[in-house]
PDB file of C-alpha atoms in Angstrom:
ATOM      1  CA  MET A   1     167.047  29.681 109.546  1.00 78.00           C
ATOM      2  CA  ALA A   2     170.300  31.423 108.637  1.00 85.00           C
ATOM      3  CA  ARG A   3     173.730  31.031 108.724  1.00 91.00           C
ATOM      4  CA  ALA A   4     177.016  32.387 108.011  1.00 94.00           C
ATOM      5  CA  ILE A   5     180.385  31.955 107.110  1.00 95.00           C
ATOM      6  CA  GLU A   6     182.306  34.752 107.123  1.00 97.00           C
ATOM      7  CA  THR A   7     186.993  34.955 106.352  1.00 98.00           C
ATOM      8  CA  SER A   8     189.158  37.835 105.707  1.00 98.00           C
ATOM      9  CA  ILE A   9     193.271  37.310 105.186  1.00 98.00           C
ATOM     10  CA  LEU A  10     195.480  41.226 104.009  1.00 98.00           C
ATOM     11  CA  ILE A  11     197.239  40.562 101.179  1.00 98.00           C
ATOM     12  CA  ALA A  12     200.393  41.645 100.289  1.00 98.00           C
ATOM     13  CA  ALA A  13     198.916  43.267  96.936  1.00 98.00           C
ATOM     14  CA  PRO A  14     197.214  45.721  95.117  1.00 97.00           C
ATOM     15  CA  ALA A  15     193.978  45.060  93.949  1.00 97.00           C
ATOM     16  CA  SER A  16     193.998  44.605  91.413  1.00 97.00           C
ATOM     17  CA  ARG A  17     196.166  42.059  90.989  1.00 97.00           C
ATOM     18  CA  VAL A  18     193.958  39.891  93.353  1.00 98.00           C
ATOM     19  CA  TRP A  19     190.947  40.656  91.285  1.00 98.00           C
ATOM     20  CA  SER A  20     192.902  39.349  87.824  1.00 97.00           C
ATOM     21  CA  VAL A  21     193.692  35.626  90.446  1.00 98.00           C
ATOM     22  CA  LEU A  22     190.511  35.495  91.237  1.00 98.00           C
ATOM     23  CA  MET A  23     188.840  36.790  87.719  1.00 98.00           C
ATOM     24  CA  ASP A  24     190.748  33.936  85.552  1.00 98.00           C
ATOM     25  CA  PHE A  25     188.665  30.929  85.507  1.00 98.00           C
ATOM     26  CA  GLY A  26     191.398  29.058  84.260  1.00 97.00           C
ATOM     27  CA  GLY A  27     193.811  29.474  86.404  1.00 97.00           C
ATOM     28  CA  TYR A  28     191.572  27.919  89.321  1.00 98.00           C
ATOM     29  CA  PRO A  29     192.762  24.401  89.115  1.00 97.00           C
ATOM     30  CA  ALA A  30     196.077  25.463  89.935  1.00 97.00           C
ATOM     31  CA  TRP A  31     196.643  27.321  92.841  1.00 97.00           C
ATOM     32  CA  ASN A  32     192.344  26.809  94.355  1.00 98.00           C
ATOM     33  CA  PRO A  33     192.394  23.871  96.495  1.00 97.00           C
ATOM     34  CA  PHE A  34     188.421  24.171  97.083  1.00 97.00           C
ATOM     35  CA  ILE A  35     186.878  26.100  94.648  1.00 98.00           C
ATOM     36  CA  ARG A  36     188.287  23.623  91.307  1.00 97.00           C
ATOM     37  CA  SER A  37     186.784  25.780  88.518  1.00 97.00           C
ATOM     38  CA  ILE A  38     184.498  28.082  87.683  1.00 98.00           C
ATOM     39  CA  LYS A  39     183.121  28.337  83.503  1.00 98.00           C
ATOM     40  CA  GLY A  40     180.951  31.052  82.598  1.00 98.00           C
ATOM     41  CA  GLU A  41     179.895  34.812  82.319  1.00 97.00           C
ATOM     42  CA  GLN A  42     181.543  37.429  84.419  1.00 97.00           C
ATOM     43  CA  ARG A  43     178.609  39.615  84.875  1.00 97.00           C
ATOM     44  CA  THR A  44     175.632  40.012  86.020  1.00 98.00           C
ATOM     45  CA  GLY A  45     172.494  37.839  85.689  1.00 98.00           C
ATOM     46  CA  ALA A  46     175.172  35.008  84.461  1.00 98.00           C
ATOM     47  CA  ARG A  47     174.672  31.440  85.199  1.00 98.00           C
ATOM     48  CA  LEU A  48     178.536  29.993  86.729  1.00 98.00           C
ATOM     49  CA  GLU A  49     178.931  26.723  86.684  1.00 98.00           C
ATOM     50  CA  VAL A  50     181.034  26.525  90.125  1.00 97.00           C
ATOM     51  CA  SER A  51     182.771  22.870  91.292  1.00 97.00           C
ATOM     52  CA  ILE A  52     184.062  22.751  94.512  1.00 96.00           C
ATOM     53  CA  GLU A  53     186.147  20.482  96.707  1.00 94.00           C
ATOM     54  CA  PRO A  54     185.519  20.936 101.160  1.00 90.00           C
ATOM     55  CA  PRO A  55     188.086  19.082 102.465  1.00 89.00           C
ATOM     56  CA  GLY A  56     187.417  15.912 102.840  1.00 88.00           C
ATOM     57  CA  LEU A  57     184.017  15.544 101.559  1.00 87.00           C
ATOM     58  CA  LYS A  58     182.615  14.888  97.655  1.00 91.00           C
ATOM     59  CA  ALA A  59     182.930  17.798  94.621  1.00 93.00           C
ATOM     60  CA  GLN A  60     179.745  18.686  94.252  1.00 92.00           C
ATOM     61  CA  THR A  61     179.056  20.896  91.418  1.00 95.00           C
ATOM     62  CA  PHE A  62     176.692  24.361  91.684  1.00 94.00           C
ATOM     63  CA  ARG A  63     175.099  26.661  88.728  1.00 96.00           C
ATOM     64  CA  PRO A  64     174.595  29.886  90.272  1.00 97.00           C
ATOM     65  CA  ILE A  65     173.363  33.720  89.357  1.00 98.00           C
ATOM     66  CA  VAL A  66     175.907  36.404  89.183  1.00 98.00           C
ATOM     67  CA  VAL A  67     173.942  38.900  91.673  1.00 98.00           C
ATOM     68  CA  GLU A  68     177.038  41.300  91.663  1.00 98.00           C
ATOM     69  CA  VAL A  69     180.343  42.141  90.162  1.00 98.00           C
ATOM     70  CA  GLU A  70     182.094  45.167  90.814  1.00 98.00           C
ATOM     71  CA  PRO A  71     185.400  45.359  89.013  1.00 97.00           C
ATOM     72  CA  GLU A  72     188.828  45.625  91.857  1.00 97.00           C
ATOM     73  CA  ARG A  73     186.087  45.679  94.382  1.00 98.00           C
ATOM     74  CA  VAL A  74     182.958  42.918  94.806  1.00 98.00           C
ATOM     75  CA  PHE A  75     182.078  39.605  93.108  1.00 98.00           C
ATOM     76  CA  SER A  76     179.058  37.444  93.955  1.00 98.00           C
ATOM     77  CA  TRP A  77     176.631  34.474  93.554  1.00 98.00           C
ATOM     78  CA  ARG A  78     173.521  33.065  94.569  1.00 97.00           C
ATOM     79  CA  GLY A  79     172.673  29.447  94.352  1.00 95.00           C
ATOM     80  CA  SER A  80     169.522  27.515  95.003  1.00 90.00           C
ATOM     81  CA  LEU A  81     167.693  24.256  95.681  1.00 84.00           C
ATOM     82  CA  PRO A  82     164.759  23.971  92.072  1.00 83.00           C
ATOM     83  CA  ILE A  83     162.414  24.224  95.150  1.00 85.00           C
ATOM     84  CA  PRO A  84     162.081  27.789  96.814  1.00 80.00           C
ATOM     85  CA  GLY A  85     162.493  28.304 100.817  1.00 85.00           C
ATOM     86  CA  LEU A  86     164.675  25.120 100.946  1.00 90.00           C
ATOM     87  CA  PHE A  87     168.171  26.202 100.530  1.00 89.00           C
ATOM     88  CA  VAL A  88     169.801  29.711  99.659  1.00 93.00           C
ATOM     89  CA  GLY A  89     173.033  30.309  99.301  1.00 94.00           C
ATOM     90  CA  VAL A  90     174.850  33.859  98.161  1.00 97.00           C
ATOM     91  CA  HIS A  91     178.582  33.932  98.358  1.00 97.00           C
ATOM     92  CA  ARG A  92     180.375  36.731  98.460  1.00 98.00           C
ATOM     93  CA  PHE A  93     184.444  38.390  97.349  1.00 98.00           C
ATOM     94  CA  ALA A  94     184.600  41.638  98.374  1.00 98.00           C
ATOM     95  CA  LEU A  95     188.374  43.581  98.151  1.00 98.00           C
ATOM     96  CA  SER A  96     189.449  46.400  99.596  1.00 98.00           C
ATOM     97  CA  ALA A  97     192.459  48.593 100.024  1.00 96.00           C
ATOM     98  CA  GLU A  98     194.446  48.731 103.670  1.00 96.00           C
ATOM     99  CA  GLY A  99     197.209  50.440 102.811  1.00 95.00           C
ATOM    100  CA  PRO A 100     199.607  48.596  99.626  1.00 96.00           C
ATOM    101  CA  ASN A 101     197.452  45.535 100.838  1.00 98.00           C
ATOM    102  CA  THR A 102     194.165  44.333 100.053  1.00 98.00           C
ATOM    103  CA  ARG A 103     191.986  42.613 102.355  1.00 98.00           C
ATOM    104  CA  PHE A 104     190.173  39.713 101.164  1.00 98.00           C
ATOM    105  CA  GLU A 105     186.943  38.469 102.213  1.00 98.00           C
ATOM    106  CA  HIS A 106     185.202  35.888 101.480  1.00 98.00           C
ATOM    107  CA  SER A 107     181.872  35.273 102.595  1.00 98.00           C
ATOM    108  CA  GLU A 108     178.525  33.015 102.056  1.00 96.00           C
ATOM    109  CA  GLN A 109     175.089  33.610 103.911  1.00 96.00           C
ATOM    110  CA  PHE A 110     172.992  30.552 103.593  1.00 92.00           C
ATOM    111  CA  SER A 111     168.979  31.026 104.560  1.00 92.00           C
ATOM    112  CA  GLY A 112     166.155  28.281 103.961  1.00 91.00           C
ATOM    113  CA  MET A 113     164.496  25.109 106.234  1.00 89.00           C
ATOM    114  CA  LEU A 114     167.719  22.643 105.677  1.00 84.00           C
ATOM    115  CA  ILE A 115     170.298  24.598 107.206  1.00 85.00           C
ATOM    116  CA  PRO A 116     170.619  22.660 110.406  1.00 82.00           C
ATOM    117  CA  PHE A 117     170.865  19.885 108.439  1.00 78.00           C
ATOM    118  CA  PHE A 118     173.904  20.911 106.666  1.00 73.00           C
ATOM    119  CA  GLY A 119     176.391  21.610 110.141  1.00 71.00           C
ATOM    120  CA  ASN A 120     178.981  19.710 109.736  1.00 78.00           C
ATOM    121  CA  VAL A 121     178.607  20.688 105.790  1.00 81.00           C
ATOM    122  CA  LEU A 122     178.828  24.194 106.562  1.00 84.00           C
ATOM    123  CA  ALA A 123     182.016  23.549 109.497  1.00 86.00           C
ATOM    124  CA  VAL A 124     184.691  22.087 105.988  1.00 90.00           C
ATOM    125  CA  THR A 125     183.235  24.069 103.914  1.00 92.00           C
ATOM    126  CA  GLU A 126     184.597  27.203 106.101  1.00 94.00           C
ATOM    127  CA  ARG A 127     188.149  25.424 106.305  1.00 95.00           C
ATOM    128  CA  GLY A 128     187.159  25.183 102.505  1.00 96.00           C
ATOM    129  CA  PHE A 129     187.200  28.914 102.613  1.00 97.00           C
ATOM    130  CA  ARG A 130     189.711  29.301 104.625  1.00 97.00           C
ATOM    131  CA  ALA A 131     192.560  27.237 102.700  1.00 97.00           C
ATOM    132  CA  MET A 132     191.725  29.331  98.947  1.00 98.00           C
ATOM    133  CA  ASN A 133     192.176  32.211 101.704  1.00 98.00           C
ATOM    134  CA  GLU A 134     195.871  31.316 101.955  1.00 98.00           C
ATOM    135  CA  ALA A 135     196.204  29.681  98.673  1.00 98.00           C
ATOM    136  CA  LEU A 136     194.316  33.764  97.203  1.00 98.00           C
ATOM    137  CA  LYS A 137     196.941  35.058  98.608  1.00 98.00           C
ATOM    138  CA  ALA A 138     200.639  32.707  98.147  1.00 98.00           C
ATOM    139  CA  LYS A 139     199.349  33.382  94.485  1.00 97.00           C
ATOM    140  CA  SER A 140     198.915  36.912  94.251  1.00 98.00           C
ATOM    141  CA  GLU A 141     201.561  37.726  96.411  1.00 97.00           C
ATOM    142  CA  ALA A 142     203.907  35.799  94.050  1.00 94.00           C
ATOM    143  CA  ARG A 143     202.997  37.810  91.078  1.00 71.00           C
TER     144      ARG A 143
END
């Protein structure tokens, strides 16, 4: 079974500025209401430590692997449970120019046998994505 969360927002700032905010992991606690922290290297194959706080839910920490890094365009990671086939998530930030602005696409593809049991959690997580998108817009446009 598979599910996806796909969100998008237009930011009145160049991709270089939006990218610098996204890649400043140390700054996340000051502006990001959803991803409270990320620790690790920004390179393919690196293991991250990502702490999220979905609205109204307990904070959770994951240790995904970076699967794609294309400066000022894409940053994504893949996380899964230790038992194959139960739950996999591929989280992705994508930037694209729209004139002087940047389209930020924030998504996650979920697969695995446990997906049917995560319906409410995924809905809350989508609200977290949207809150992060708005905060990224505000932070990027204020710089």
